Tab-separated table of C-alpha atoms in Angstrom:
chain	number	residue	atom	x	y	z
G	13	MET	CA	37.264	-89.998	43.387
G	14	ALA	CA	39.455	-88.864	46.557
G	15	GLY	CA	38.008	-91.918	48.425
G	16	LEU	CA	38.645	-94.388	45.715
G	17	GLN	CA	42.347	-92.630	45.077
G	18	GLY	CA	42.885	-93.797	49.308
G	19	TYR	CA	41.080	-97.302	49.222
G	20	GLU	CA	43.554	-98.097	45.741
G	21	ALA	CA	46.181	-96.891	47.918
G	22	GLU	CA	45.488	-98.490	50.564
G	23	THR	CA	44.865	-101.997	49.323
G	24	ALA	CA	46.725	-101.716	45.854
G	25	TYR	CA	43.916	-102.661	44.209
G	26	THR	CA	42.895	-100.999	40.759
G	27	ARG	CA	39.554	-100.627	39.051
G	28	SER	CA	40.465	-103.994	36.647
G	29	GLN	CA	41.438	-105.885	39.869
G	30	VAL	CA	37.738	-105.631	40.849
G	31	GLU	CA	34.854	-108.020	40.085
G	32	PRO	CA	32.331	-105.946	37.669
G	33	ASP	CA	29.664	-106.175	39.841
G	34	LYS	CA	31.395	-104.033	42.232
G	35	TRP	CA	32.084	-101.173	39.642
G	36	PHE	CA	30.288	-97.962	39.630
G	37	SER	CA	30.146	-94.968	37.427
G	38	HIS	CA	27.580	-92.765	39.743
G	39	LYS	CA	26.888	-92.919	43.683
G	40	ALA	CA	24.210	-91.251	45.415
G	41	ILE	CA	25.000	-88.554	48.107
G	42	ALA	CA	23.002	-88.099	51.095
G	43	GLU	CA	22.737	-84.378	52.332
G	44	TYR	CA	23.875	-84.068	48.804
G	45	GLU	CA	22.545	-79.676	49.199
G	46	LYS	CA	23.999	-80.006	52.282
G	47	LEU	CA	27.837	-81.164	51.357
G	48	ASN	CA	27.892	-78.735	48.131
G	49	SER	CA	27.378	-75.975	50.748
G	50	GLU	CA	30.339	-76.922	52.542
G	51	LEU	CA	32.659	-78.158	49.504
G	52	ILE	CA	31.811	-74.427	48.055
G	53	ASP	CA	32.827	-72.868	51.680
G	54	TYR	CA	36.691	-74.260	50.896
G	55	LEU	CA	36.355	-72.063	47.738
G	56	THR	CA	38.188	-68.594	47.519
G	57	ALA	CA	35.919	-65.727	47.004
G	58	VAL	CA	35.822	-65.707	43.505
G	59	GLY	CA	35.074	-69.343	43.440
G	60	ARG	CA	32.404	-69.110	45.676
G	61	ILE	CA	30.500	-66.423	43.610
G	62	ALA	CA	30.917	-68.635	40.703
G	63	ALA	CA	30.288	-71.817	42.253
G	64	TYR	CA	26.760	-70.069	44.274
G	65	TRP	CA	25.719	-68.705	40.789
G	66	ASN	CA	26.120	-72.016	39.351
G	67	ALA	CA	24.136	-73.700	41.880
G	68	GLY	CA	21.617	-71.393	41.563
G	69	THR	CA	21.782	-69.459	44.765
G	70	ILE	CA	21.962	-65.985	43.182
G	71	ASP	CA	21.031	-63.998	46.330
G	72	THR	CA	24.291	-65.775	47.974
G	73	ALA	CA	26.183	-64.932	44.657
G	74	LEU	CA	25.263	-61.278	44.272
G	75	GLU	CA	25.586	-60.303	48.230
G	76	LEU	CA	29.651	-61.555	48.442
G	77	ALA	CA	30.150	-59.748	44.880
G	78	GLN	CA	28.875	-57.196	46.619
G	79	LYS	CA	31.040	-57.163	49.566
G	80	SER	CA	34.101	-58.463	47.331
G	81	ILE	CA	34.622	-55.119	45.215
G	82	VAL	CA	36.233	-52.720	47.296
G	83	ARG	CA	38.845	-49.989	46.701
G	84	GLU	CA	41.250	-51.658	48.726
G	85	ASP	CA	41.200	-54.606	46.643
G	86	MET	CA	41.407	-53.913	43.263
G	87	THR	CA	43.481	-57.268	42.529
G	88	ARG	CA	40.076	-59.123	43.868
G	89	SER	CA	38.332	-56.277	42.742
G	90	ARG	CA	38.775	-56.593	39.027
G	91	THR	CA	38.420	-60.527	39.117
G	92	VAL	CA	34.934	-60.265	40.304
G	93	ILE	CA	33.529	-57.459	38.000
G	94	ASP	CA	35.033	-59.438	35.028
G	95	LEU	CA	33.004	-62.665	36.762
G	96	LEU	CA	30.343	-60.635	37.121
G	97	ALA	CA	30.023	-58.964	33.483
G	98	SER	CA	30.549	-62.666	31.894
G	99	PHE	CA	27.110	-64.067	33.378
G	100	ARG	CA	25.678	-61.182	30.960
G	101	SER	CA	22.143	-60.054	34.056
G	102	GLN	CA	20.707	-57.792	34.022
G	103	ARG	CA	20.357	-58.398	37.100
G	104	VAL	CA	23.796	-57.944	37.681
G	105	PHE	CA	23.814	-54.791	36.341
G	106	ASP	CA	21.003	-53.469	38.132
G	107	GLU	CA	22.195	-54.191	41.363
G	108	ILE	CA	25.503	-54.369	41.302
G	109	PHE	CA	26.869	-52.542	38.394
G	110	LYS	CA	24.291	-49.339	38.250
G	111	THR	CA	24.828	-48.364	41.848
G	112	GLN	CA	28.072	-48.387	41.921
G	113	LEU	CA	28.880	-46.479	38.445
G	114	THR	CA	26.411	-43.695	39.513
G	115	ASP	CA	28.353	-43.478	43.047
G	116	VAL	CA	30.104	-40.552	43.120
G	117	GLU	CA	32.019	-41.724	46.146
G	118	GLU	CA	32.787	-45.312	44.349
G	119	SER	CA	36.362	-45.443	43.466
G	120	TYR	CA	37.369	-44.434	40.556
G	121	ALA	CA	39.317	-47.523	39.882
G	122	ILE	CA	36.380	-49.368	40.644
G	123	ARG	CA	34.024	-47.515	38.354
G	124	THR	CA	36.268	-47.925	34.959
G	125	ARG	CA	36.836	-51.609	35.209
G	126	ILE	CA	33.362	-51.783	35.091
G	127	ILE	CA	32.993	-49.576	32.446
G	128	SER	CA	35.481	-51.693	30.375
G	129	ALA	CA	33.901	-55.307	31.954
G	130	ILE	CA	30.485	-53.840	30.383
G	131	ARG	CA	31.099	-53.061	26.986
G	132	GLY	CA	30.585	-56.310	25.329
G	133	THR	CA	26.797	-56.285	26.981
G	134	ARG	CA	23.550	-54.924	24.914
G	135	PHE	CA	21.177	-53.929	27.914
G	136	LEU	CA	19.274	-50.713	28.070
G	137	GLU	CA	20.638	-49.370	30.935
G	138	VAL	CA	24.010	-49.501	29.834
G	139	VAL	CA	23.511	-47.220	27.194
G	140	GLU	CA	21.623	-44.966	29.454
G	141	THR	CA	23.998	-45.254	32.373
G	142	LEU	CA	27.177	-44.515	30.073
G	143	ASN	CA	25.835	-41.915	28.697
G	144	VAL	CA	25.708	-40.041	32.296
G	145	LEU	CA	29.241	-40.874	32.589
G	146	LEU	CA	29.921	-38.388	29.876
G	147	THR	CA	28.980	-35.878	32.417
G	148	ASP	CA	31.339	-37.667	35.049
G	149	GLN	CA	33.916	-34.689	37.285
G	150	SER	CA	36.161	-37.744	36.001
G	151	THR	CA	38.451	-37.577	33.496
G	152	THR	CA	39.252	-41.025	33.110
G	153	ALA	CA	35.421	-41.845	33.486
G	154	ARG	CA	34.356	-39.875	30.635
G	155	SER	CA	37.067	-40.897	28.067
G	156	ASN	CA	36.168	-44.875	29.291
G	157	ALA	CA	32.394	-44.238	28.995
G	158	ALA	CA	32.919	-42.764	25.297
G	159	LEU	CA	34.868	-45.497	24.397
G	160	ALA	CA	32.274	-48.001	25.572
G	161	LEU	CA	29.841	-46.147	23.714
G	162	GLY	CA	31.331	-46.332	20.704
G	163	GLN	CA	31.866	-50.392	21.137
G	164	ILE	CA	28.594	-50.606	22.003
G	165	GLY	CA	27.280	-48.754	19.269
G	166	ASP	CA	24.058	-47.569	19.929
G	167	ALA	CA	22.977	-44.129	18.329
G	168	ARG	CA	21.244	-43.263	21.616
G	169	ALA	CA	24.658	-42.408	22.593
G	170	VAL	CA	24.949	-39.211	19.891
G	171	ASP	CA	23.610	-36.929	21.385
G	172	GLY	CA	25.848	-37.136	24.426
G	173	LEU	CA	28.931	-38.007	22.449
G	174	LEU	CA	28.744	-34.659	20.458
G	175	THR	CA	28.216	-32.822	24.269
G	176	VAL	CA	31.465	-34.062	24.945
G	177	LEU	CA	33.040	-33.781	21.795
G	178	VAL	CA	33.961	-30.221	22.798
G	179	ASP	CA	35.165	-31.400	26.435
G	180	GLU	CA	38.107	-29.584	28.367
G	181	ASP	CA	39.896	-33.162	28.141
G	182	ARG	CA	41.688	-33.611	24.908
G	183	ALA	CA	41.255	-37.239	25.549
G	184	VAL	CA	37.532	-37.367	25.935
G	185	ARG	CA	37.542	-35.187	23.000
G	186	PHE	CA	39.179	-37.616	20.749
G	187	TYR	CA	37.477	-40.572	22.431
G	188	ALA	CA	33.980	-39.267	21.470
G	189	ALA	CA	35.400	-38.597	18.121
G	190	GLU	CA	36.125	-42.376	17.269
G	191	ALA	CA	32.838	-43.158	18.961
G	192	LEU	CA	30.566	-41.030	16.398
G	193	GLY	CA	32.276	-42.735	13.540
G	194	GLN	CA	32.167	-46.194	14.720
G	195	ILE	CA	28.541	-45.475	15.429
G	196	GLY	CA	28.173	-43.881	11.741
G	197	ASP	CA	24.767	-41.372	12.752
G	198	PRO	CA	24.585	-38.032	10.450
G	199	ARG	CA	23.525	-35.968	13.187
G	200	ALA	CA	26.904	-35.904	13.988
G	201	VAL	CA	28.569	-34.846	11.115
G	202	ASP	CA	27.896	-31.462	12.155
G	203	GLY	CA	29.815	-31.487	15.378
G	204	LEU	CA	32.684	-33.125	13.528
G	205	LEU	CA	33.625	-30.768	10.431
G	206	ALA	CA	33.941	-28.328	14.493
G	207	ALA	CA	36.461	-30.704	15.168
G	208	LEU	CA	38.307	-30.337	12.067
G	209	ALA	CA	39.537	-27.214	13.785
G	210	ASP	CA	40.439	-28.702	17.097
G	211	GLU	CA	43.660	-26.991	18.601
G	212	ASN	CA	44.472	-31.129	19.539
G	213	LEU	CA	45.821	-33.640	16.380
G	214	ALA	CA	44.401	-36.230	17.756
G	215	VAL	CA	41.119	-35.066	17.869
G	216	ARG	CA	41.359	-33.601	14.770
G	217	TYR	CA	42.329	-36.651	13.023
G	218	TYR	CA	40.003	-38.965	14.757
G	219	ALA	CA	37.017	-36.496	13.439
G	220	ALA	CA	37.682	-36.771	9.861
G	221	TRP	CA	38.447	-40.458	10.213
G	222	ALA	CA	34.540	-40.511	11.940
G	223	LEU	CA	33.281	-38.362	8.918
G	224	GLY	CA	35.136	-40.848	6.554
G	225	GLN	CA	32.880	-43.567	8.302
G	226	ILE	CA	29.552	-41.782	8.377
G	227	GLY	CA	29.791	-40.945	4.479
G	228	ASP	CA	28.247	-38.164	3.941
G	229	ALA	CA	28.003	-35.895	1.534
G	230	GLN	CA	27.641	-32.712	3.280
G	231	ALA	CA	31.258	-33.358	4.610
G	232	VAL	CA	32.502	-32.729	1.313
G	233	GLY	CA	33.095	-28.524	2.167
G	234	GLY	CA	34.785	-29.019	5.486
G	235	LEU	CA	37.103	-32.322	4.551
G	236	LEU	CA	38.379	-30.219	0.887
G	237	THR	CA	39.630	-27.292	3.569
G	238	ALA	CA	41.024	-29.945	6.228
G	239	LEU	CA	43.391	-31.065	3.333
G	240	ARG	CA	45.048	-27.960	4.321
G	241	ASP	CA	45.708	-29.031	7.751
G	242	GLU	CA	49.592	-28.389	8.946
G	243	ASP	CA	50.075	-32.035	10.027
G	244	SER	CA	50.787	-34.515	7.428
G	245	ASP	CA	48.795	-37.322	9.297
G	246	VAL	CA	45.354	-35.247	9.689
G	247	GLN	CA	45.946	-34.948	5.624
G	248	LYS	CA	46.204	-37.941	4.821
G	249	ILE	CA	42.996	-39.191	6.728
G	250	VAL	CA	40.749	-36.313	5.429
G	251	ALA	CA	42.267	-37.509	1.702
G	252	GLY	CA	41.255	-40.507	3.027
G	253	ALA	CA	37.530	-40.013	3.891
G	254	LEU	CA	37.369	-38.169	0.984
G	255	GLY	CA	38.063	-40.876	-0.538
């Protein structure tokens, strides 16, 4: 295209002025692979990763992606992580995401971004890895893992979420309560009933909401007691759960 534009600029000829038998819509390029590789080299790192992946040179794409995810450049790292997640590839998860998520020395910002990026995936290992992250020393990692597990909605997360329903951090507790409501497994009822007495009103609120989502009759007694909660918003969500 650039060559054609240059030709027209130099000769003042347009396509309509060229004899029909001289037109072409496709032109074979000698050494296409070499040319394609050279053109890819002019792209940014993110562009090269996408181009290598689309060209089928997966090893090269993953190698560059791994080098591009660094705490020193979070802007680029976030973009690369989101790009990799869009591929929805088991290999990406196994070779890059799982390694960085389970590396305690890795940047919390990077791990948090990966958790956010993989929420929409349904790989078996995603749930398993997020369950492990529920025990992470970072409250941010635990909160995001609980949030992601709720959005994934897999019942294999129930036991881990019940464990952090009594976490020392209130944000982790209410994300866990919300996630249990999103999953909707009756195994969570007893833990959520206990959470109705939590010192934090947000945790009590989400516990009541979650019980309403699960809809198990064994929660009625605890919800009736919670109608006397000191917070009016909690009272309203409890009434809604009973309804």
